[in-house]
Structure formats: C-alpha cells, structure tokens
Short mmCIF file of C-alpha atoms in Angstrom, two decimals:
data_model
loop_
_atom_site.label_atom_id
_atom_site.label_comp_id
_atom_site.label_asym_id
_atom_site.label_seq_id
_atom_site.Cartn_x
_atom_site.Cartn_y
_atom_site.Cartn_z
CA MET A 20 50.71 258.32 122.51
CA PHE A 21 48.13 255.65 123.02
CA SER A 22 47.33 254.64 126.70
CA PHE A 23 45.03 252.75 128.57
CA GLY A 24 43.71 255.96 130.31
CA SER A 25 43.12 257.53 127.04
CA TRP A 26 41.11 254.37 125.90
CA LEU A 27 38.75 254.77 128.78
CA ASN A 28 38.00 258.34 127.88
CA ILE A 29 36.80 257.18 124.43
CA THR A 30 33.01 257.09 124.13
CA SER A 31 31.49 253.71 123.99
CA THR A 32 30.53 254.33 120.27
CA ASP A 33 33.74 255.06 119.43
CA ARG A 34 35.06 252.18 121.37
CA ILE A 35 32.78 249.63 119.41
CA LEU A 36 33.71 251.19 115.94
CA ALA A 37 37.32 250.79 116.89
CA LEU A 38 36.82 247.04 117.82
CA LEU A 39 35.04 246.49 114.76
CA LEU A 40 37.46 248.08 112.70
CA GLY A 41 40.04 246.25 114.38
CA CYS A 42 38.13 242.74 114.04
CA PHE A 43 37.77 243.64 110.27
CA VAL A 44 41.33 244.00 109.89
CA VAL A 45 42.09 241.00 111.66
CA PHE A 46 39.60 239.01 109.59
CA LEU A 47 40.84 240.45 106.31
CA ALA A 48 44.69 239.49 107.36
CA ALA A 49 43.61 236.16 108.29
CA ARG A 50 41.56 235.58 104.99
CA ILE A 51 44.30 236.51 103.10
CA PHE A 52 46.80 234.44 105.22
CA LEU A 53 44.79 231.32 105.27
CA SER A 54 44.11 231.88 101.44
CA ARG A 55 47.76 232.06 100.54
CA SER A 56 48.64 229.22 103.00
CA TYR A 57 46.23 226.73 101.12
CA SER A 58 45.97 228.08 97.69
CA ASP A 59 48.89 228.14 95.16
CA VAL A 60 47.17 230.25 92.49
CA ALA A 61 49.14 233.91 93.71
CA SER A 62 52.17 231.43 92.60
CA VAL A 63 51.08 230.88 89.10
CA PRO A 64 52.56 232.73 86.26
CA GLY A 65 50.56 235.03 84.22
CA PRO A 66 50.60 238.40 82.27
CA GLY A 67 50.64 240.67 85.42
CA GLY A 68 49.47 244.12 85.12
CA GLY A 69 46.14 244.54 83.69
CA HIS A 70 43.65 247.37 83.95
CA TRP A 71 42.84 248.76 87.31
CA LEU A 72 39.07 248.33 86.77
CA TRP A 73 38.99 245.53 83.69
CA GLY A 74 42.10 243.38 84.74
CA HIS A 75 42.81 241.42 81.56
CA GLU A 76 39.06 240.62 80.84
CA ARG A 77 38.47 243.43 78.64
CA GLU A 78 41.46 242.55 76.51
CA ILE A 79 40.26 238.99 76.03
CA PHE A 80 37.11 240.10 74.89
CA LEU A 81 38.27 242.65 72.42
CA ASN A 82 40.62 240.27 70.94
CA PRO A 83 39.58 237.27 68.52
CA ALA A 84 38.22 234.44 70.32
CA GLY A 85 40.85 232.37 72.15
CA SER A 86 43.87 234.51 70.86
CA LYS A 87 45.02 236.00 74.33
CA PHE A 88 44.66 232.43 75.83
CA SER A 89 46.77 230.89 72.77
CA GLU A 90 49.33 233.53 73.32
CA TRP A 91 49.32 233.23 76.97
CA PHE A 92 49.50 229.37 76.69
CA GLU A 93 52.95 229.54 74.66
CA LYS A 94 54.41 232.38 77.06
CA TYR A 95 53.73 231.08 80.35
CA GLY A 96 52.72 227.40 80.15
CA HIS A 97 49.36 225.57 80.50
CA VAL A 98 48.14 226.81 83.59
CA VAL A 99 47.84 230.55 83.77
CA ARG A 100 46.68 233.34 86.42
CA TYR A 101 45.23 236.45 85.19
CA LYS A 102 43.49 239.56 86.63
CA GLY A 103 39.73 239.67 87.04
CA ALA A 104 37.51 242.59 86.63
CA MET A 105 35.79 244.64 89.22
CA ALA A 106 38.30 243.49 91.96
CA HIS A 107 37.28 239.88 91.23
CA GLN A 108 39.64 237.29 92.51
CA ASP A 109 42.23 236.31 89.95
CA LEU A 110 41.09 233.65 87.31
CA LEU A 111 42.67 230.55 86.13
CA VAL A 112 42.75 229.61 82.51
CA VAL A 113 43.87 225.93 81.85
CA ALA A 114 45.10 223.62 79.24
CA ASP A 115 46.96 221.07 81.13
CA PRO A 116 45.23 217.80 80.49
CA ARG A 117 45.48 216.23 83.74
CA PHE A 118 44.18 219.35 85.49
CA ILE A 119 41.15 219.23 82.86
CA HIS A 120 40.79 215.32 83.39
CA HIS A 121 40.68 215.81 87.04
CA MET A 122 38.08 218.67 87.07
CA LEU A 123 35.81 217.15 84.02
CA THR A 124 36.04 213.39 84.38
CA ASP A 125 37.32 212.47 87.83
CA ASN A 126 35.54 215.15 89.85
CA PRO A 127 32.63 216.60 87.54
CA TYR A 128 30.57 217.51 89.97
CA ASN A 129 33.01 219.37 92.36
CA TYR A 130 33.58 221.99 89.51
CA VAL A 131 30.44 223.41 88.52
CA LYS A 132 29.26 226.05 86.13
CA SER A 133 29.91 229.71 87.28
CA PRO A 134 26.85 231.21 89.37
CA VAL A 135 26.38 233.87 86.10
CA PHE A 136 26.40 231.31 83.48
CA ARG A 137 23.45 228.96 85.04
CA PRO A 138 20.95 231.63 85.32
CA LEU A 139 22.01 232.98 81.73
CA VAL A 140 21.58 229.35 80.34
CA GLU A 141 18.18 229.10 82.19
CA ARG A 142 16.94 232.37 80.66
CA LEU A 143 18.20 230.94 77.30
CA LEU A 144 17.43 227.41 77.18
CA GLY A 145 15.58 226.60 80.33
CA ARG A 146 16.58 223.95 82.92
CA GLY A 147 17.93 221.19 80.55
CA LEU A 148 21.25 219.18 80.47
CA ILE A 149 23.12 222.21 79.88
CA TRP A 150 21.60 223.92 83.22
CA ALA A 151 21.69 220.95 85.40
CA GLU A 152 24.36 220.05 88.12
CA HIS A 153 24.88 217.11 90.56
CA ASP A 154 22.08 214.39 90.80
CA GLU A 155 19.57 216.51 88.48
CA HIS A 156 22.25 215.96 85.71
CA ARG A 157 22.83 212.56 86.70
CA GLN A 158 19.12 211.69 86.31
CA GLN A 159 18.40 213.72 83.10
CA ARG A 160 21.61 212.24 81.75
CA LYS A 161 20.38 208.69 82.43
CA VAL A 162 16.79 209.06 80.86
CA LEU A 163 18.28 210.83 77.95
CA ASN A 164 20.99 208.76 76.93
CA PRO A 165 19.22 205.89 75.28
CA ALA A 166 17.88 208.47 72.76
CA PHE A 167 21.34 209.23 71.39
CA SER A 168 22.49 205.76 71.03
CA PRO A 169 24.55 204.77 68.10
CA ALA A 170 21.52 202.15 66.96
CA ASN A 171 19.11 205.37 67.24
CA VAL A 172 21.40 207.73 65.63
CA ARG A 173 21.86 205.33 62.83
CA GLY A 174 17.97 204.87 62.40
CA MET A 175 17.83 208.85 62.11
CA ALA A 176 20.44 208.83 58.91
CA PRO A 177 17.78 208.36 56.02
CA GLU A 178 15.59 211.10 57.26
CA LEU A 179 18.63 213.60 57.68
CA ARG A 180 19.71 213.01 54.01
CA ALA A 181 16.24 213.17 52.90
CA ARG A 182 15.82 216.49 54.87
CA LEU A 183 19.16 217.59 53.43
CA GLU A 184 18.62 216.82 49.62
CA SER A 185 15.11 218.68 50.17
CA THR A 186 16.76 221.64 51.58
CA LEU A 187 18.98 221.86 48.63
CA GLN A 188 16.31 221.48 46.17
CA GLU A 189 14.17 224.05 47.85
CA ASN A 190 16.89 226.49 47.54
CA GLY A 191 17.11 225.80 43.58
CA GLY A 192 20.16 223.82 43.90
CA SER A 193 22.45 226.97 44.95
CA ILE A 194 23.39 228.56 47.97
CA THR A 195 23.49 232.15 49.29
CA THR A 196 27.20 233.77 49.39
CA ASN A 197 26.52 234.73 53.02
CA ILE A 198 26.90 230.75 54.05
CA MET A 199 25.86 231.41 57.39
CA LYS A 200 22.35 231.93 56.35
CA TRP A 201 21.95 228.64 54.39
CA THR A 202 23.85 226.59 56.91
CA ALA A 203 21.74 227.72 59.59
CA ILE A 204 18.42 226.84 57.76
CA ALA A 205 19.66 223.54 56.49
CA THR A 206 20.63 222.28 60.16
CA LEU A 207 17.27 223.75 61.67
CA ASP A 208 15.07 221.66 58.85
CA ILE A 209 17.35 218.54 59.59
CA ILE A 210 16.92 218.86 63.80
CA GLY A 211 13.09 219.75 63.23
CA ARG A 212 12.49 216.77 60.90
CA VAL A 213 15.05 214.23 62.45
CA GLY A 214 14.52 215.40 66.15
CA PHE A 215 10.75 216.18 66.38
CA ASN A 216 8.97 215.07 63.12
CA HIS A 217 8.54 218.87 62.14
CA ASP A 218 8.96 220.50 58.96
CA PHE A 219 10.34 224.12 58.83
CA LYS A 220 10.00 224.04 55.12
CA GLY A 221 13.64 225.51 54.30
CA GLY A 222 13.22 228.19 56.83
CA GLU A 223 10.17 229.55 55.26
CA THR A 224 7.72 228.81 58.21
CA GLN A 225 7.02 231.67 60.62
CA GLU A 226 8.63 229.62 63.45
CA ALA A 227 11.61 229.02 61.59
CA LYS A 228 11.99 232.90 60.71
CA ASP A 229 11.15 233.84 64.44
CA ILE A 230 13.85 231.34 65.89
CA GLN A 231 16.62 232.53 63.23
CA LYS A 232 15.69 236.15 64.12
CA ALA A 233 15.84 235.76 67.81
CA TRP A 234 19.06 233.70 67.56
CA THR A 235 20.77 236.36 65.32
CA ASP A 236 19.42 239.33 67.56
CA GLN A 237 21.01 237.27 70.72
CA VAL A 238 24.52 236.54 69.08
CA ASN A 239 24.99 240.11 67.47
CA ALA A 240 24.23 241.60 70.64
CA GLY A 241 26.67 239.31 72.43
CA MET A 242 29.33 240.65 70.30
CA GLU A 243 28.99 244.12 71.14
CA THR A 244 31.47 245.63 73.64
CA ALA A 245 28.28 246.44 75.99
CA ALA A 246 27.94 242.66 76.42
CA PHE A 247 31.34 242.68 77.78
CA TYR A 248 30.24 245.18 80.68
CA ALA A 249 27.14 243.42 81.09
CA GLN A 250 28.58 240.01 81.70
CA ILE A 251 31.02 241.79 84.39
CA PHE A 252 28.45 243.88 86.22
CA LEU A 253 26.04 240.71 86.16
CA ARG A 254 28.71 238.72 87.85
CA THR A 255 29.37 241.32 90.32
CA PHE A 256 25.88 241.94 91.07
CA PRO A 257 23.46 239.04 90.10
CA PHE A 258 20.35 240.60 91.07
CA LEU A 259 20.51 242.69 87.95
CA LEU A 260 19.70 239.64 85.68
CA TYR A 261 16.21 240.36 86.94
CA ILE A 262 15.72 243.93 86.40
CA PRO A 263 13.35 244.73 83.49
CA VAL A 264 15.85 246.14 81.09
CA ASP A 265 14.82 245.22 77.35
CA ALA A 266 18.44 244.03 76.58
CA ILE A 267 18.78 241.73 79.54
CA GLN A 268 15.14 240.47 79.26
CA LYS A 269 15.44 239.83 75.13
CA GLN A 270 17.68 237.00 76.33
CA GLY A 271 14.76 234.69 76.88
CA ASP A 272 13.11 235.45 73.32
CA ILE A 273 14.40 232.70 71.31
CA LYS A 274 13.14 230.32 74.52
CA MET A 275 9.66 231.58 74.18
CA VAL A 276 9.68 230.88 70.72
CA ILE A 277 10.74 227.46 70.89
CA ASN A 278 8.76 226.70 73.79
CA ARG A 279 5.66 227.37 72.19
CA LEU A 280 6.79 224.85 69.50
CA ALA A 281 7.88 222.37 72.19
CA GLU A 282 4.39 222.49 73.73
CA MET A 283 2.84 221.75 70.43
CA PHE A 284 5.09 218.76 69.76
CA LEU A 285 4.10 217.21 73.19
CA LYS A 286 0.40 217.86 72.80
CA ARG A 287 0.78 216.43 69.29
CA GLY A 288 2.29 213.20 70.70
CA ALA A 289 4.78 210.96 69.50
CA ASP A 290 4.34 207.56 67.84
CA VAL A 291 6.46 205.98 70.53
CA GLU A 292 5.69 202.24 69.09
CA LYS A 293 7.20 203.24 65.62
CA GLY A 294 8.80 206.73 65.92
CA ARG A 295 12.59 206.82 65.20
CA ASN A 296 12.83 210.85 65.91
CA LEU A 297 14.42 212.22 68.96
CA LEU A 298 11.19 213.32 70.21
CA SER A 299 9.78 209.75 69.97
CA LEU A 300 12.88 208.34 71.73
CA MET A 301 12.74 210.81 74.57
CA VAL A 302 9.30 210.05 75.26
CA LYS A 303 9.87 206.33 74.99
CA ALA A 304 12.86 206.54 77.35
CA ASN A 305 10.86 208.79 79.69
CA SER A 306 8.11 206.35 80.07
CA GLN A 307 10.72 203.49 81.33
CA GLY A 308 12.24 203.12 84.66
CA ASP A 309 12.65 205.84 87.70
CA GLY A 310 12.82 209.45 87.68
CA LYS A 311 10.26 210.58 85.06
CA MET A 312 10.56 213.95 83.97
CA SER A 313 7.99 216.48 83.94
CA ASN A 314 6.42 218.09 80.84
CA LYS A 315 8.32 221.22 81.81
CA GLN A 316 11.56 219.58 81.90
CA MET A 317 10.72 217.75 78.35
CA ILE A 318 10.11 221.51 77.23
CA ASP A 319 13.17 222.50 78.32
CA HIS A 320 15.09 219.74 76.54
CA ILE A 321 13.45 220.27 73.38
CA THR A 322 14.37 223.85 73.45
CA THR A 323 18.03 223.03 74.20
CA PHE A 324 18.23 220.36 71.49
CA VAL A 325 16.61 222.82 69.01
CA VAL A 326 19.08 225.45 69.64
CA VAL A 327 22.16 223.80 70.44
CA GLY A 328 21.51 220.63 67.68
CA HIS A 329 21.31 223.30 64.94
CA GLU A 330 23.70 226.32 65.92
CA THR A 331 26.73 224.13 67.16
CA THR A 332 27.01 222.34 64.06
CA ALA A 333 26.38 225.01 61.41
CA GLY A 334 28.86 227.18 63.42
CA SER A 335 31.61 224.50 62.95
CA LEU A 336 30.45 223.68 59.56
CA ASN A 337 30.71 227.45 58.51
CA MET A 338 34.31 227.60 59.39
CA THR A 339 35.52 224.45 58.00
CA LEU A 340 33.92 225.58 54.48
CA LEU A 341 35.95 228.90 54.90
CA GLU A 342 39.05 226.47 55.68
CA LEU A 343 38.44 224.67 52.69
CA ALA A 344 37.66 227.82 50.33
CA ARG A 345 41.41 229.00 51.60
CA ASN A 346 43.04 225.82 51.12
CA ARG A 347 41.66 224.85 47.33
CA ALA A 348 44.13 221.63 47.35
CA CYS A 349 42.40 220.30 50.27
CA GLN A 350 39.05 221.12 48.86
CA GLN A 351 39.66 219.09 45.80
CA LYS A 352 41.31 216.21 47.51
CA LEU A 353 38.05 215.98 49.49
CA ARG A 354 36.03 216.32 46.59
CA ASP A 355 37.69 213.62 44.41
CA GLU A 356 37.42 211.25 47.51
CA VAL A 357 33.81 211.86 47.89
CA LEU A 358 32.85 211.73 43.95
CA GLY A 359 35.41 208.55 43.86
CA LEU A 360 33.29 206.70 46.21
CA GLY A 361 30.81 206.31 42.95
CA ARG A 362 27.63 206.43 45.01
CA GLU A 363 26.04 208.44 47.79
CA PRO A 364 27.72 207.87 50.97
CA THR A 365 25.79 205.46 53.65
CA TYR A 366 25.75 205.54 57.32
CA GLU A 367 28.30 203.08 57.27
CA ASP A 368 30.69 204.87 54.95
CA LEU A 369 30.09 208.10 56.83
CA THR A 370 31.20 206.20 60.06
CA ASN A 371 33.73 204.27 59.00
CA PRO A 372 36.97 206.31 58.67
CA ASP A 373 38.59 203.81 56.52
CA VAL A 374 36.17 204.32 53.88
CA LEU A 375 36.45 208.22 53.48
CA PRO A 376 39.58 208.73 55.51
CA TYR A 377 40.01 212.35 54.18
CA LEU A 378 36.73 213.50 54.89
CA ASP A 379 37.01 212.08 58.42
CA ALA A 380 40.35 214.08 58.79
CA VAL A 381 38.81 217.26 57.53
CA ILE A 382 35.84 216.84 59.77
CA LYS A 383 38.36 216.27 62.88
CA GLU A 384 40.80 219.10 61.78
CA GLY A 385 37.52 221.48 61.60
CA LEU A 386 36.26 220.44 64.88
CA ARG A 387 39.83 220.71 66.36
CA LEU A 388 40.37 224.46 65.17
CA HIS A 389 36.55 225.54 65.30
CA PRO A 390 34.89 223.80 68.24
CA PRO A 391 31.41 224.44 68.67
CA GLY A 392 31.73 225.39 72.19
CA ALA A 393 34.82 227.59 72.34
CA TYR A 394 34.73 228.06 76.10
CA MET A 395 33.62 226.56 79.34
CA ASP A 396 33.96 227.69 82.85
CA ARG A 397 34.03 226.02 86.27
CA VAL A 398 34.28 226.87 89.82
CA ALA A 399 35.46 224.97 92.70
CA VAL A 400 32.94 223.84 94.94
CA LYS A 401 35.30 222.74 97.56
CA ASP A 402 38.97 223.06 98.40
CA ASP A 403 41.29 220.60 96.23
CA VAL A 404 44.82 219.60 95.19
CA VAL A 405 45.05 219.57 91.32
CA PRO A 406 47.44 216.87 89.65
CA LEU A 407 49.22 218.52 86.70
CA SER A 408 50.88 217.06 83.48
CA THR A 409 53.56 219.52 83.47
CA PRO A 410 55.10 221.08 86.76
CA ILE A 411 54.69 224.79 87.22
CA THR A 412 57.76 226.80 87.99
CA THR A 413 56.63 229.81 90.17
CA PRO A 414 58.49 233.15 89.81
CA SER A 415 60.28 232.25 92.87
CA GLY A 416 61.82 229.38 91.20
CA GLU A 417 59.72 226.72 93.14
CA VAL A 418 58.39 223.77 90.96
CA LEU A 419 54.83 222.85 91.78
CA HIS A 420 53.92 219.09 90.61
CA SER A 421 50.20 219.79 91.81
CA LEU A 422 48.35 222.75 92.45
CA ARG A 423 46.25 223.74 95.77
CA ILE A 424 42.98 225.45 95.02
CA ARG A 425 40.22 227.02 97.46
CA ALA A 426 36.65 226.64 97.08
CA GLY A 427 35.13 229.53 94.99
CA GLN A 428 38.24 229.53 92.58
CA PHE A 429 36.79 230.56 88.72
CA ILE A 430 38.47 228.51 86.17
CA GLN A 431 38.30 228.86 82.45
CA ILE A 432 38.65 225.85 79.90
CA PRO A 433 39.14 227.49 76.49
CA ASN A 434 38.50 224.55 74.20
CA ILE A 435 39.33 226.65 71.17
CA SER A 436 42.87 227.43 72.62
CA ILE A 437 43.35 224.27 74.44
CA ASN A 438 43.05 222.45 70.61
CA ARG A 439 45.71 224.67 69.07
CA VAL A 440 48.38 224.35 71.56
CA ASN A 441 51.56 224.21 69.67
CA SER A 442 53.76 222.29 72.22
CA ALA A 443 51.19 219.49 71.44
CA TRP A 444 50.39 220.08 67.74
CA LYS A 445 53.59 221.66 66.56
CA ASP A 446 51.43 223.86 63.81
CA GLY A 447 48.12 224.23 66.17
CA GLN A 448 46.86 227.40 64.22
CA VAL A 449 47.30 225.63 61.03
CA PHE A 450 44.41 223.90 58.98
CA ARG A 451 46.07 220.58 57.96
CA PRO A 452 43.69 217.60 57.54
CA GLU A 453 47.00 215.38 56.90
CA ARG A 454 48.02 215.20 60.58
CA TRP A 455 45.09 213.07 61.22
CA ILE A 456 46.29 210.28 58.57
CA GLU A 457 49.99 210.59 58.55
CA PRO A 458 52.34 208.82 60.85
CA GLY A 459 53.52 210.71 63.70
CA GLY A 460 50.83 213.62 62.92
CA LEU A 461 49.16 213.51 66.31
CA PRO A 462 50.37 214.82 69.66
CA LEU A 463 52.03 212.39 72.23
CA ARG A 464 49.64 210.39 74.22
CA SER A 465 50.50 212.37 77.27
CA GLU A 466 49.90 215.72 75.43
CA MET A 467 46.45 214.78 74.53
CA GLN A 468 43.03 215.52 76.28
CA GLY A 469 40.30 213.09 76.98
CA GLY A 470 37.43 213.94 74.87
CA TRP A 471 36.38 212.69 71.32
CA SER A 472 39.25 212.19 69.22
CA ASN A 473 41.36 213.47 72.17
CA ILE A 474 40.26 217.10 71.56
CA MET A 475 38.02 219.12 73.48
CA SER A 476 35.36 220.23 70.97
CA PHE A 477 32.75 218.10 72.66
CA SER A 478 34.15 218.39 76.24
CA GLU A 479 35.08 215.09 78.10
CA GLY A 480 33.63 213.23 81.00
CA PRO A 481 30.19 212.64 82.11
CA ARG A 482 29.33 216.18 80.60
CA LEU A 483 30.62 215.03 77.10
CA CYS A 484 28.34 216.42 74.49
CA ILE A 485 25.19 213.73 74.70
CA GLY A 486 24.38 214.45 71.10
CA TYR A 487 27.85 214.19 69.32
CA ARG A 488 27.03 211.27 67.46
CA LEU A 489 24.08 212.75 65.63
CA ALA A 490 26.42 216.02 65.49
CA LEU A 491 29.13 214.33 63.45
CA LEU A 492 26.65 212.35 61.12
CA GLU A 493 25.03 215.63 60.43
CA TYR A 494 28.33 217.58 59.92
CA LYS A 495 29.80 214.63 57.38
CA CYS A 496 26.40 214.27 55.75
CA ILE A 497 26.29 217.82 54.94
CA LEU A 498 29.66 218.45 53.93
CA ALA A 499 30.11 215.44 51.62
CA MET A 500 27.00 216.60 49.76
CA LEU A 501 27.98 220.31 49.48
CA ILE A 502 31.57 219.71 48.25
CA ARG A 503 30.15 217.19 45.74
CA ASN A 504 28.04 219.74 44.34
CA PHE A 505 29.49 223.25 44.78
CA GLU A 506 33.03 224.77 44.79
CA PHE A 507 33.91 227.18 47.70
CA TRP A 508 35.99 230.51 47.10
CA ASP A 509 37.74 232.72 49.28
CA THR A 510 36.15 236.11 48.80
CA GLY A 511 39.39 237.99 50.53
CA ALA A 512 37.34 239.49 53.33
CA GLU A 513 39.23 239.49 56.58
CA ILE A 514 37.30 237.45 59.02
CA GLU A 515 37.63 237.42 62.69
CA THR A 516 35.94 235.22 65.25
CA LYS A 517 34.07 236.23 68.33
CA PHE A 518 32.59 234.24 71.14
CA SER A 519 28.70 234.86 71.47
CA ALA A 520 26.86 231.75 73.09
CA THR A 521 28.80 229.85 70.08
CA MET A 522 31.65 230.83 67.80
CA GLN A 523 30.46 233.64 65.21
CA PRO A 524 32.64 234.77 62.25
CA ARG A 525 32.21 238.54 61.12
CA VAL A 526 34.21 240.62 58.57
CA VAL A 527 36.70 243.14 59.96
CA GLY A 528 35.53 246.65 59.11
CA LYS A 529 32.06 245.58 58.88
CA GLU A 530 31.48 244.78 62.53
CA ALA A 531 28.33 246.77 62.75
CA GLU A 532 26.55 244.08 60.12
CA GLY A 533 26.87 241.44 62.89
CA ALA A 534 27.88 237.64 62.12
CA GLN A 535 28.46 236.89 58.59
CA LEU A 536 30.57 234.71 56.36
CA PRO A 537 30.73 235.76 52.76
CA LEU A 538 32.08 232.82 50.57
CA LYS A 539 31.88 232.67 46.55
CA VAL A 540 29.92 229.51 45.58
CA THR A 541 29.74 228.09 42.35
CA LEU A 542 28.66 224.68 40.74
CA VAL A 543 30.84 221.81 40.46
CA GLU A 544 31.64 221.53 36.72
CA ASN A 545 30.86 218.00 35.30
#
C-alpha cells in the first residue's frame, strides 16, 4: 500500500517521472473532457467500427467516387461522423444546406483548406486562387474578378467557337473512341487561344504533349492504392512532402511545364488596349487600382487557369457524353433541339435558357451528377456553433438543432454526393434532364444548396469558381457542336469514376490502363 513514507524513499528521478506521467494523464483527461464538453461531434451518428489503422478512409478510397458518402447520407442523415486513419480525429462529412452555407458563404475564412491540401496545390499549381486564404484570397479575387465578368466572357465567345471548329477540322471531322483524349485536346486548345492567345495546334505542339503527359501521369498515379497511403502519411507526417522521393516530386511536373509557358506569355506581353483574351484582361486589371500582383503570382494564376480551365470542363463533358450515349432518347431530343434552331447557336442562344431549354437542362444535369470538383475539405479555424437545416437525433435520443465543433475539426464536403441526395432529388442517381424543365422537378427551396443553379458543382460563396461563366459557355458550345455532328453509342464497358485531382473514369477490369472512356462515335446521318 502506498504511503507518504514510501514516496520519500523514491529517487528524485523516479519522482519527476511519476509527476510527469501524472500530469500527462491529467492533461489527457482534461483534453478529452473539454473536447466532449464543447464539441457535439462524438454524438453525431455514423457507420461505427472501421479498420483499426485505416478507419473508414481506405473504404472510401477503394469504392467509386462519392458512393460511400451517398450510402451514409441515406442511412444516417446529412451530417455523418466517420473514423479517420492512423488515429486521426473523427471526421465529419456534410450535405446539410445550412451547415454548408454557414461554412462557405457566411464564414468562408473561418473554414480553411486542410494543411495537407494546400501544400499539394502549391506543388501542382502554385500560390493562385485555389491555394490562397484570408486577405490574400480576397485581394487576388478582387484583381481577377473583372476578367471573368459577363461582358468579357461574351467577348471571348467568337474565338472559342473558331478554336473549336478548327480543332474538329484538324481531327478530320471525326474523334477517337477514347473520348477523353479528344475533349482534353479540345479544351486545352480553347483555353490556350481564348485565355492566352496561344495556339496548341490541336495538341500537336510539344508543350501541349508535355502538359497532357504530365497530367495523365498525375491522375493515373492518384488512382492507385499507393496514393491513398501517401495521402494519409502526408497528413500525419507533413514533412514527407519535401523528401526527394520521385513519386512525390513528380507532382510538380505539370507546374514546371506550364510555368515555362506562362513566363513566355508574360514576356511576349499582352495587347492591353485591344486584347480580349484572359491574359490581356488580367494584365489590364492588375495595372489598375491597389494590390498589384507580382510576376510570380501572375504565373501561378496562368498555371491554375490552364490546368483547371481545360481539365475540369473536359471531365464533366466526358461523363455527360457517356450519359447521353446510355440514354439515346435524351441524346436525340437534344440533337433535334440544336438542329431545329436552324443556325449556329450564338452567345445569346447559349446563355438564354429559353432558346435552347433542353441543352440548358442537359448541362445542369451533367454538372449535377458529374461536378468538376467532386470533393472539398475544410478545417475549422476556431470553435463554432453551426446551424442545421435538419436536426440531428443522437444515438442517445437527444435532438440537436445546431452543432458545436472545436477548432481543428476536419470537415468534408463531397459535391458529387450532395448533388445526388435522394431526400432532395428523389431519384438523385438517375440522369434525367427533364427534372430541370418539368413543374415540381426540383427540390424544395429549403433542400437546395446555395451555389450556381442551387447545386454544389462550382461551390458557393466567395470561393465559388471564378471562371464558371466561361466554363459553362465552353461546355455548351462544345456539346452543341458535337451533338449536331456526331452520334455517341455506349460500348457496354463498365465504367467507374475515381477522384484524382478531378473526376476520372476508368474501365472496370482494365484499371492498369488508367483513366479512359471508350465510346463509339459515328457521323450524324443527314
């Protein structure tokens, strides 16, 4: 039995160790108590269990993009807790509209990108809009916003159409069966010309080939199981990002390729008096007002717009073509509408939903099911109380109308799953453009999100995609031209989608071949 006398007989070193151990136990107990006394996260329902080392995160990675989150939203509600890997705190995944609006619109700088995501973005794209936070993001957005105004996007429309027609001609009026290769070239060509007055010549220039190879290598590596383990280890041991391992360092290859181009663009200069391309507008905007950006910042923005401006549009377009190939009646209805216009669609035709309503509906449905950015993550900067659209009933029966969270809480926003929630969309996994036209086809206002067309495809709030107008114009222009000239047929291949920087389709059973989307393509019969 312990006595004060026995304590006196312990050596001073042992006493110190015992005191330190006691202090640690008290600290740990206090931390757990304080965490649970403020945070409601432990009471949020979720799948439970999980792998002892990988939690639920490996399960999420190994399944098709968004599928586990969709399953959990149906089963547990629109705020779900799941187990993190390698003893990471429990994570939240949310589809609740008020929760998301509170984070992204009302308090966008109190919920920042994770400390793992930002270094990866910096390595891939540089310190542009996607990387920036707080005042730096506000300033960058202020300078760049004018370049993406409706009037300026309209001014880019003729060049966009000319570039698309040229790309079709350079490909002999036909396109390859792996539709991904053609759309990637087409969108890169368009962003090159419309954005920076640069001709990638149908993907035949060396820099175009270098960009395509670097991006393909990047996304294919990101779909491998090893990428999951790398992500988890980087989150746990961030210093690993800087070790000279080839697989990690290759993440910067595409940035180096485009940085060289960007430097050339800036040295060549832009005709700021007459230019209507994105570079000219950026240079003009940067020369006016306060907060002028450095050449390095401009280069990072160019890199961001080249990568994001072609790959995200191509990704959603690819999957929309697959949906139309599988839904022949929808495809023919769209073709009849476009051909029935009796002329090439103008900018006004493409931006007025009353002129081509079914094209508008197909675009919205394609973006709903296949958003360019499938996932976002955020980390709470400080303790907060978050309002909820739908109360949470905890396992103990308590009803929560808001959720207390602590600083450091990791939160996932899976746009691909949010856009498909059945409680809002009824048949959320089904491609059905008519929902955007027919009365009562859309969710109730209280069930809708706050982004473009009340879906999360371009995010919402101050971080809503700055180039969404140009992306929509490009998307509609390409789809209208393709559907007027070609028919798309399903090959019967089983396609799964994986998330690797953006959404990537691949053929089940041919995973080793990387991202691909085989479609049969034939000319429309006159």
